[in-house]
Short mmCIF file of C-alpha atoms in Angstrom, two decimals:
data_model
loop_
_atom_site.label_atom_id
_atom_site.label_comp_id
_atom_site.label_asym_id
_atom_site.label_seq_id
_atom_site.Cartn_x
_atom_site.Cartn_y
_atom_site.Cartn_z
CA MET A 1 0.00 0.00 0.00
CA ALA A 2 1.11 3.55 -0.72
CA TYR A 3 -0.34 7.03 -0.56
CA ASP A 4 -0.46 9.24 -3.62
CA THR A 5 -2.53 12.43 -3.80
CA ILE A 6 -3.28 14.06 -0.46
CA LYS A 7 -5.30 17.23 0.22
CA LEU A 8 -4.97 19.02 3.55
CA LYS A 9 -6.45 22.18 5.02
CA SER A 10 -4.45 24.28 7.45
CA PRO A 11 -5.76 25.82 10.67
CA TYR A 12 -6.56 29.54 10.50
CA MET A 13 -3.37 31.59 10.18
CA PRO A 14 -2.37 35.27 10.39
CA GLU A 15 -3.42 37.21 7.30
CA SER A 16 0.13 38.47 6.73
CA VAL A 17 1.39 34.88 6.36
CA VAL A 18 -1.38 33.90 3.96
CA ARG A 19 -0.81 37.06 1.89
CA ALA A 20 2.88 36.22 1.63
CA ILE A 21 2.00 32.70 0.46
CA GLU A 22 -0.49 34.10 -2.04
CA GLN A 23 2.15 36.26 -3.69
CA GLN A 24 4.53 33.32 -4.08
CA CYS A 25 1.92 31.03 -5.61
CA ILE A 26 1.57 33.22 -8.69
CA LEU A 27 4.93 32.35 -10.23
CA ARG A 28 6.68 30.14 -7.71
CA SER A 29 8.73 27.40 -9.37
CA GLY A 30 12.20 25.91 -9.40
CA ILE A 31 13.92 25.61 -12.78
CA ASP A 32 17.35 24.27 -13.68
CA LEU A 33 18.64 27.02 -15.98
CA ALA A 34 21.13 24.69 -17.66
CA THR A 35 18.59 22.07 -18.73
CA GLY A 36 15.28 23.88 -18.44
CA ALA A 37 14.06 21.20 -16.03
CA LEU A 38 11.03 22.22 -13.98
CA LEU A 39 11.96 20.91 -10.55
CA TYR A 40 8.77 21.94 -8.78
CA GLU A 41 5.85 24.28 -9.35
CA LEU A 42 3.44 25.86 -6.92
CA HIS A 43 0.15 27.14 -8.27
CA SER A 44 -3.11 28.41 -6.82
CA GLY A 45 -5.53 26.38 -8.94
CA GLU A 46 -6.87 22.85 -8.85
CA LEU A 47 -4.91 19.80 -9.97
CA LEU A 48 -5.75 18.67 -13.50
CA GLY A 49 -5.88 15.00 -12.48
CA SER A 50 -4.33 12.34 -10.27
CA TRP A 51 -1.32 12.30 -12.61
CA ASP A 52 -0.60 16.02 -12.04
CA SER A 53 2.84 16.51 -10.45
CA ARG A 54 2.32 20.12 -9.36
CA ILE A 55 1.70 21.31 -5.81
CA ALA A 56 -1.63 23.15 -5.56
CA VAL A 57 -1.61 25.77 -2.78
CA ARG A 58 -4.77 27.83 -2.39
CA PRO A 59 -4.92 30.79 0.01
CA MET A 60 -8.53 31.03 1.23
CA TYR A 61 -10.51 33.77 2.91
CA GLU A 62 -13.87 31.96 2.92
CA ASP A 63 -14.95 28.77 4.60
CA TRP A 64 -17.98 26.50 4.47
CA VAL A 65 -20.68 27.09 7.09
CA ILE A 66 -24.20 25.72 7.58
CA ASP A 67 -26.87 28.38 7.09
CA LYS A 68 -30.18 28.61 8.97
CA ASN A 69 -31.82 26.32 6.41
CA GLY A 70 -29.24 23.60 7.05
CA ARG A 71 -27.47 24.08 3.72
CA PRO A 72 -23.72 24.59 3.34
CA ARG A 73 -22.49 27.89 1.90
CA LEU A 74 -19.26 29.86 1.70
CA ALA A 75 -18.89 32.71 4.18
CA PRO A 76 -16.01 35.07 5.02
CA SER A 77 -13.59 33.55 7.51
CA GLU A 78 -10.14 33.91 8.95
CA PRO A 79 -7.49 33.11 6.32
CA TYR A 80 -6.10 29.62 5.79
CA ILE A 81 -4.60 27.57 2.98
CA THR A 82 -5.23 24.22 1.35
CA VAL A 83 -2.49 22.11 -0.20
CA GLU A 84 -2.99 19.24 -2.62
CA CYS A 85 -0.40 17.18 -4.46
CA SER A 86 0.93 13.71 -5.13
CA VAL A 87 3.08 13.23 -2.05
CA HIS A 88 4.61 10.20 -3.79
CA LYS A 89 5.81 12.34 -6.70
CA ALA A 90 6.89 15.09 -4.33
CA MET A 91 9.18 12.56 -2.63
CA LEU A 92 10.58 10.67 -5.63
CA GLY A 93 9.59 12.62 -8.73
CA HIS A 94 7.52 9.63 -9.93
CA ASN A 95 5.00 7.16 -8.50
CA VAL A 96 6.03 3.93 -10.21
CA TYR A 97 7.25 2.38 -6.96
CA GLY A 98 8.39 3.22 -3.45
CA GLY A 99 5.47 5.31 -2.23
CA PRO A 100 4.96 6.41 1.40
CA THR A 101 3.12 3.87 3.55
CA ASN A 102 2.77 5.89 6.77
CA PHE A 103 0.03 8.49 6.38
CA ARG A 104 1.04 10.80 9.21
CA GLU A 105 4.68 10.81 8.13
CA ALA A 106 3.60 11.57 4.55
CA CYS A 107 1.57 14.57 5.76
CA SER A 108 4.48 15.75 7.88
CA PHE A 109 6.78 15.54 4.85
CA LEU A 110 4.32 17.53 2.72
CA VAL A 111 3.92 20.35 5.25
CA ASP A 112 7.68 20.50 5.88
CA LEU A 113 8.35 20.66 2.12
CA LEU A 114 5.84 23.46 1.68
CA GLU A 115 7.36 25.34 4.59
CA LYS A 116 10.81 25.17 2.98
CA LEU A 117 9.57 26.17 -0.48
CA LEU A 118 7.55 29.12 0.77
CA GLY A 119 9.98 30.27 3.42
CA VAL A 120 7.24 30.70 6.03
CA GLU A 121 6.44 28.97 9.30
CA LEU A 122 3.39 26.73 9.05
CA PRO A 123 1.36 24.96 11.76
CA PRO A 124 2.43 21.37 12.53
CA SER A 125 0.91 18.80 10.20
CA ASN A 126 -0.96 16.86 12.89
CA ILE A 127 -3.51 19.69 13.35
CA TRP A 128 -4.28 20.12 9.64
CA THR A 129 -7.57 18.57 8.49
CA VAL A 130 -7.80 15.82 5.86
CA HIS A 131 -9.95 16.34 2.75
CA ARG A 132 -8.68 13.76 0.27
CA VAL A 133 -6.39 10.74 0.28
CA ASP A 134 -5.57 8.45 -2.64
CA VAL A 135 -4.72 4.94 -1.39
CA ALA A 136 -2.92 2.86 -4.02
CA HIS A 137 -2.19 -0.86 -4.37
CA VAL A 138 0.16 -2.09 -7.09
CA PHE A 139 0.22 -5.56 -8.65
CA ALA A 140 2.95 -7.18 -10.76
CA LEU A 141 1.33 -8.50 -13.93
CA SER A 142 2.53 -8.77 -17.51
CA ARG A 143 1.11 -6.30 -20.00
CA PRO A 144 -0.96 -9.04 -21.77
CA ALA A 145 -2.40 -10.10 -18.40
CA ILE A 146 -3.30 -6.50 -17.59
CA LYS A 147 -4.98 -6.13 -20.99
CA GLU A 148 -6.97 -9.30 -20.32
CA PHE A 149 -8.00 -7.93 -16.92
CA PHE A 150 -9.39 -4.76 -18.49
CA ASP A 151 -11.10 -6.75 -21.24
CA SER A 152 -12.89 -8.78 -18.57
CA ILE A 153 -13.82 -5.63 -16.62
CA SER A 154 -15.35 -4.07 -19.73
CA LEU A 155 -17.82 -6.98 -19.97
CA ARG A 156 -19.11 -6.56 -16.45
CA ASN A 157 -21.99 -4.47 -15.21
CA PHE A 158 -21.51 -2.03 -12.32
CA PRO A 159 -25.00 -0.66 -11.63
CA ARG A 160 -24.09 1.43 -8.57
CA ARG A 161 -21.14 3.05 -10.33
CA GLN A 162 -22.45 3.00 -13.88
CA LYS A 163 -23.55 6.64 -14.14
CA LYS A 164 -20.09 8.22 -14.03
CA ALA A 165 -18.04 5.22 -15.07
CA ALA A 166 -15.37 5.63 -17.76
CA LYS A 167 -13.80 2.60 -19.42
CA TYR A 168 -10.75 2.66 -21.66
CA ASP A 169 -8.43 0.05 -23.19
CA MET A 170 -6.07 0.04 -20.22
CA ALA A 171 -7.97 1.92 -17.51
CA VAL A 172 -11.34 2.11 -15.79
CA TYR A 173 -12.64 4.92 -13.61
CA PHE A 174 -15.65 4.74 -11.30
CA ALA A 175 -16.46 8.12 -9.79
CA GLY A 176 -18.60 8.46 -6.67
CA LYS A 177 -19.58 11.02 -4.07
CA THR A 178 -17.65 9.49 -1.18
CA THR A 179 -14.98 7.51 -3.06
CA THR A 180 -13.63 7.07 -6.57
CA VAL A 181 -12.12 3.75 -7.66
CA LYS A 182 -9.51 3.68 -10.42
CA PHE A 183 -7.73 0.80 -12.14
CA TYR A 184 -5.08 1.61 -14.70
CA HIS A 185 -2.00 0.27 -16.44
CA LYS A 186 0.88 2.25 -15.02
CA GLY A 187 3.03 1.87 -18.16
CA SER A 188 0.50 3.63 -20.39
CA GLU A 189 -0.08 6.43 -17.88
CA PHE A 190 3.63 6.90 -17.21
CA LYS A 191 4.49 7.23 -20.90
CA VAL A 192 1.85 9.91 -21.51
CA HIS A 193 2.15 12.04 -18.39
CA ASP A 194 5.56 11.51 -16.80
CA TYR A 195 8.17 10.44 -19.33
CA ALA A 196 9.00 13.85 -20.84
CA ARG A 197 8.86 15.64 -17.48
CA LEU A 198 11.17 13.13 -15.82
CA ARG A 199 13.70 13.31 -18.65
CA HIS A 200 14.42 16.90 -17.59
CA TYR A 201 14.26 16.03 -13.91
CA PHE A 202 16.82 13.22 -14.06
CA ARG A 203 19.10 15.29 -16.29
CA ALA A 204 19.09 17.88 -13.51
CA VAL A 205 19.82 15.20 -10.89
CA TYR A 206 22.80 13.85 -12.84
CA ALA A 207 24.02 17.37 -13.60
CA TYR A 208 24.05 17.96 -9.85
CA GLN A 209 26.00 14.74 -9.24
CA TYR A 210 28.44 14.71 -12.15
CA GLY A 211 28.57 18.36 -13.21
CA LYS A 212 26.75 20.17 -15.99
CA GLY A 213 29.54 19.58 -18.48
CA ASP A 214 29.36 15.78 -18.32
CA THR A 215 28.12 14.63 -21.73
CA ASP A 216 26.84 11.32 -20.33
CA ASN A 217 24.11 12.97 -18.24
CA LEU A 218 21.52 12.62 -20.98
CA LYS A 219 22.39 8.93 -21.47
CA ARG A 220 22.13 8.32 -17.73
CA ALA A 221 18.72 10.01 -17.67
CA GLU A 222 17.49 7.93 -20.61
CA ARG A 223 18.66 4.69 -18.99
CA LYS A 224 16.85 5.58 -15.79
CA LEU A 225 13.68 6.48 -17.68
CA LYS A 226 13.72 3.29 -19.73
CA ALA A 227 14.15 1.25 -16.56
CA LEU A 228 11.16 2.98 -14.99
CA GLN A 229 9.12 2.46 -18.14
CA ARG A 230 9.97 -1.27 -18.21
CA LEU A 231 8.88 -1.61 -14.59
CA ALA A 232 5.71 0.41 -15.17
CA GLU A 233 4.78 -1.79 -18.16
CA ASN A 234 4.26 -4.71 -15.75
CA ARG A 235 2.27 -2.90 -13.09
CA LEU A 236 -1.47 -2.69 -12.53
CA ARG A 237 -2.36 0.16 -10.20
CA VAL A 238 -5.55 0.11 -8.12
CA GLU A 239 -6.42 3.40 -6.42
CA VAL A 240 -9.25 4.40 -4.13
CA GLU A 241 -9.69 8.15 -3.85
CA VAL A 242 -11.24 8.89 -0.45
CA HIS A 243 -13.23 12.12 -0.66
CA SER A 244 -14.10 14.70 1.95
CA ASP A 245 -17.68 13.38 2.16
CA LYS A 246 -16.38 9.96 3.19
CA PHE A 247 -14.33 11.43 6.03
CA GLN A 248 -17.30 13.51 7.18
CA TYR A 249 -19.56 10.45 7.11
CA ASP A 250 -17.15 8.25 9.10
CA PHE A 251 -15.79 10.85 11.53
CA GLY A 252 -18.66 13.35 11.65
CA LYS A 253 -16.25 16.01 10.37
CA ASN A 254 -13.06 16.39 8.37
CA PRO A 255 -10.65 14.69 10.79
CA LEU A 256 -7.26 15.96 11.86
CA VAL A 257 -4.21 14.24 10.43
CA GLU A 258 -3.50 12.75 13.84
CA GLU A 259 -6.96 11.13 13.89
CA VAL A 260 -6.59 9.21 10.60
CA THR A 261 -4.82 5.86 10.82
CA ASP A 262 -3.26 3.62 8.20
CA GLN A 263 -5.59 0.83 9.29
CA TYR A 264 -8.64 2.97 8.55
CA LEU A 265 -7.41 3.91 5.08
CA GLU A 266 -6.50 0.29 4.26
CA ALA A 267 -9.96 -0.83 5.34
CA VAL A 268 -11.65 1.78 3.13
CA HIS A 269 -9.55 0.72 0.13
CA ASP A 270 -10.24 -2.99 0.61
CA LYS A 271 -13.95 -2.49 1.18
CA GLU A 272 -14.45 -0.29 -1.89
CA VAL A 273 -12.54 -2.59 -4.24
CA GLU A 274 -14.25 -5.68 -2.84
CA ARG A 275 -17.66 -4.07 -3.18
CA LEU A 276 -16.96 -2.96 -6.74
CA LEU A 277 -15.57 -6.18 -8.13
CA ARG A 278 -17.63 -8.51 -5.93
CA GLU A 279 -14.61 -10.72 -5.39
CA GLY A 280 -15.83 -12.19 -2.12
CA LYS A 281 -14.38 -11.84 1.36
CA GLN A 282 -10.71 -10.93 1.55
CA ALA A 283 -9.93 -13.56 4.19
CA MET A 284 -11.02 -16.31 1.78
CA GLU A 285 -9.06 -17.18 -1.35
CA THR A 286 -11.20 -16.48 -4.41
CA VAL A 287 -11.85 -19.52 -6.62
CA ARG A 288 -12.77 -19.57 -10.31
CA THR A 289 -12.02 -23.01 -11.73
CA THR A 290 -14.81 -25.56 -12.20
CA THR A 291 -13.57 -28.16 -9.71
CA ALA A 292 -12.62 -25.59 -7.06
CA VAL A 293 -15.99 -23.83 -7.32
CA MET A 294 -17.95 -27.08 -7.06
CA THR A 295 -15.92 -28.16 -4.02
CA ARG A 296 -16.24 -24.76 -2.30
CA LEU A 297 -20.01 -24.50 -2.82
CA GLN A 298 -20.75 -28.08 -1.71
CA ASN A 299 -18.55 -27.73 1.38
CA LEU A 300 -20.27 -24.51 2.41
CA TYR A 301 -23.88 -25.11 1.40
CA GLY A 302 -24.26 -28.87 1.11
CA GLN A 303 -24.56 -31.08 -1.97
CA THR A 304 -28.05 -30.11 -3.17
CA LYS A 305 -27.81 -26.35 -2.62
CA GLY A 306 -24.18 -26.36 -3.73
CA GLN A 307 -25.03 -28.00 -7.06
CA ARG A 308 -27.86 -25.52 -7.63
CA LEU A 309 -25.53 -22.60 -6.99
CA TYR A 310 -22.93 -24.21 -9.24
CA GLY A 311 -25.43 -24.13 -12.10
CA PHE A 312 -26.10 -20.46 -11.39
CA TRP A 313 -22.34 -19.77 -11.32
CA ALA A 314 -21.81 -21.57 -14.65
CA ALA A 315 -24.51 -19.47 -16.27
CA MET A 316 -22.97 -16.27 -14.82
CA CYS A 317 -19.65 -17.26 -16.38
CA THR A 318 -21.03 -17.65 -19.88
CA LEU A 319 -23.77 -14.99 -19.95
CA ASN A 320 -23.83 -11.28 -19.20
CA GLU A 321 -25.21 -10.29 -15.81
CA ASN A 322 -28.00 -8.34 -17.48
CA VAL A 323 -29.07 -11.49 -19.33
CA MET A 324 -29.09 -13.46 -16.09
CA ARG A 325 -31.36 -10.91 -14.42
CA ASP A 326 -33.96 -11.59 -17.10
CA GLN A 327 -33.79 -15.34 -16.44
CA TYR A 328 -34.40 -15.09 -12.67
CA THR A 329 -36.66 -13.11 -10.41
CA ARG A 330 -34.97 -10.10 -8.81
CA ALA A 331 -34.93 -11.67 -5.34
CA THR A 332 -33.54 -15.00 -6.58
CA PHE A 333 -30.83 -13.39 -8.70
CA PHE A 334 -29.49 -11.18 -5.91
CA ARG A 335 -29.76 -13.95 -3.31
CA ASN A 336 -27.77 -16.39 -5.43
CA ARG A 337 -25.18 -13.78 -6.35
CA LYS A 338 -24.76 -12.84 -2.68
CA LEU A 339 -24.21 -16.51 -1.75
CA LEU A 340 -21.49 -16.79 -4.42
CA GLU A 341 -19.78 -13.66 -3.11
CA GLU A 342 -19.90 -14.88 0.49
CA ALA A 343 -18.33 -18.16 -0.64
CA GLY A 344 -15.45 -16.34 -2.31
CA VAL A 345 -16.49 -17.54 -5.77
CA SER A 346 -15.85 -15.39 -8.83
CA TRP A 347 -17.42 -15.76 -12.26
CA ARG A 348 -14.85 -13.45 -13.87
CA SER A 349 -12.13 -15.17 -15.96
CA SER A 350 -13.32 -18.64 -15.01
CA ASP A 351 -12.05 -21.73 -16.82
CA ILE A 352 -15.35 -22.40 -18.56
CA THR A 353 -15.34 -19.26 -20.67
CA VAL A 354 -14.14 -19.48 -24.25
CA THR A 355 -10.57 -18.32 -23.66
CA ALA A 356 -10.12 -18.92 -19.96
CA ASN A 357 -8.08 -22.13 -20.28
CA ASP A 358 -5.31 -19.89 -21.58
CA SER A 359 -6.15 -17.03 -19.20
CA LEU A 360 -3.27 -15.13 -17.66
CA ILE A 361 -5.42 -13.92 -14.77
CA HIS A 362 -7.53 -16.96 -13.92
CA ASP A 363 -6.38 -16.81 -10.27
CA PHE A 364 -5.90 -13.04 -9.97
CA THR A 365 -7.85 -10.80 -7.63
CA PRO A 366 -6.86 -7.14 -7.11
CA MET A 367 -6.70 -7.44 -3.34
CA ARG A 368 -3.84 -7.59 -0.85
CA VAL A 369 -4.23 -11.37 -0.49
CA ASP A 370 -3.12 -11.92 -4.09
CA ARG A 371 0.43 -13.25 -4.53
CA ARG A 372 1.22 -10.51 -7.09
CA PHE A 373 0.57 -7.69 -4.66
CA CYS A 374 3.70 -5.48 -4.49
CA SER A 375 4.40 -5.01 -0.80
CA SER A 376 8.21 -4.98 -0.58
CA PRO A 377 9.72 -1.60 0.30
CA ALA A 378 11.70 0.17 -2.41
CA ARG A 379 15.47 0.36 -2.14
CA ASN A 380 16.76 3.60 -0.70
CA ARG A 381 18.83 5.12 -3.50
CA PRO A 382 21.05 7.80 -1.88
CA GLU A 383 21.99 9.28 -5.24
CA PHE A 384 18.38 10.43 -5.64
CA ASN A 385 17.99 11.76 -2.10
CA ILE A 386 18.51 15.32 -3.28
CA SER A 387 16.07 18.06 -2.42
CA ARG A 388 14.58 20.15 -5.18
CA GLU A 389 15.98 23.21 -3.45
CA GLU A 390 19.50 21.77 -3.73
CA LEU A 391 18.94 21.21 -7.43
CA ARG A 392 17.72 24.76 -7.86
CA LEU A 393 20.72 26.21 -6.06
CA ALA A 394 23.06 24.11 -8.18
CA ALA A 395 21.61 25.60 -11.37
#
């Protein structure tokens, strides 16, 4: 597990401090003059997407209040700021691997970084409030297996997330009010959004290490980029974006950083992915093959009921869910499907579909129990432990 985009809101601060921050956010960036590399950029707008590498800092002079009719509205308030960025990219420049796994430490890093970039004293991170957290799981799969996974997802029906769902060749996006669930092939996303930016970044890093006149800096940067691209090509990324509404529902407010635990965020991620894909309970290994499904259902429900559910499962494997709803009454369909889920039985990529005997993902489930879940910590590479401020000063 790793954390990516985080959005925090500061406590109220003196107006002079917020005004000073506001002036810096207009054109505050660090650029290597030798290479033109943009080392960091502060701006006062919203992030364009989860792939955006900028740091969004917004000085605010209004806050949400509940009016006499019980509706939220903006009203003048004491000044404060919000900060939103990919803390993973702020740490490493990329989010292919090695993301932060301790939420409170990640927030502390973000506030400390902002304090250094702005040159002002900010309140400690533990008393900032949390408004968004992206919790990411990464799985090691070959590109063909990832393509097969998305092909199977495209055939499934997601009625509760259908309205704002977006499906692409190598990505799916299910937006919601409290959470948003995203699956995407990291290699495709990395090539489009990060490759060109990181070419300049790594050239600046190597110029810092070996000197600007070293002609091998560009080759070193290209080797590093190609290595990252190769790694990204074999990574499926599963993200759950936890929105402000979710925090307010669970905590009764936007909680302080010190009130949000890693266990809570892990539980939200697992629950949302499990609910979306209907992969059964995480503590039970999901089964898909004919023999394993028959054995599981008969052991749990007995021979007669197990065989009946096996017939329902076989039909779910070969027919679309919408077709199956027409063949059963509403109550029977949802009761049978619920029993399959509780048994840890999946009808996705089973071995009775046309191509499943050659399936690359017949035993894959995008949960932490899967053997392809990437949980090992990244190596600490001291040559890349260089602050962006050091790179700017070396320009």
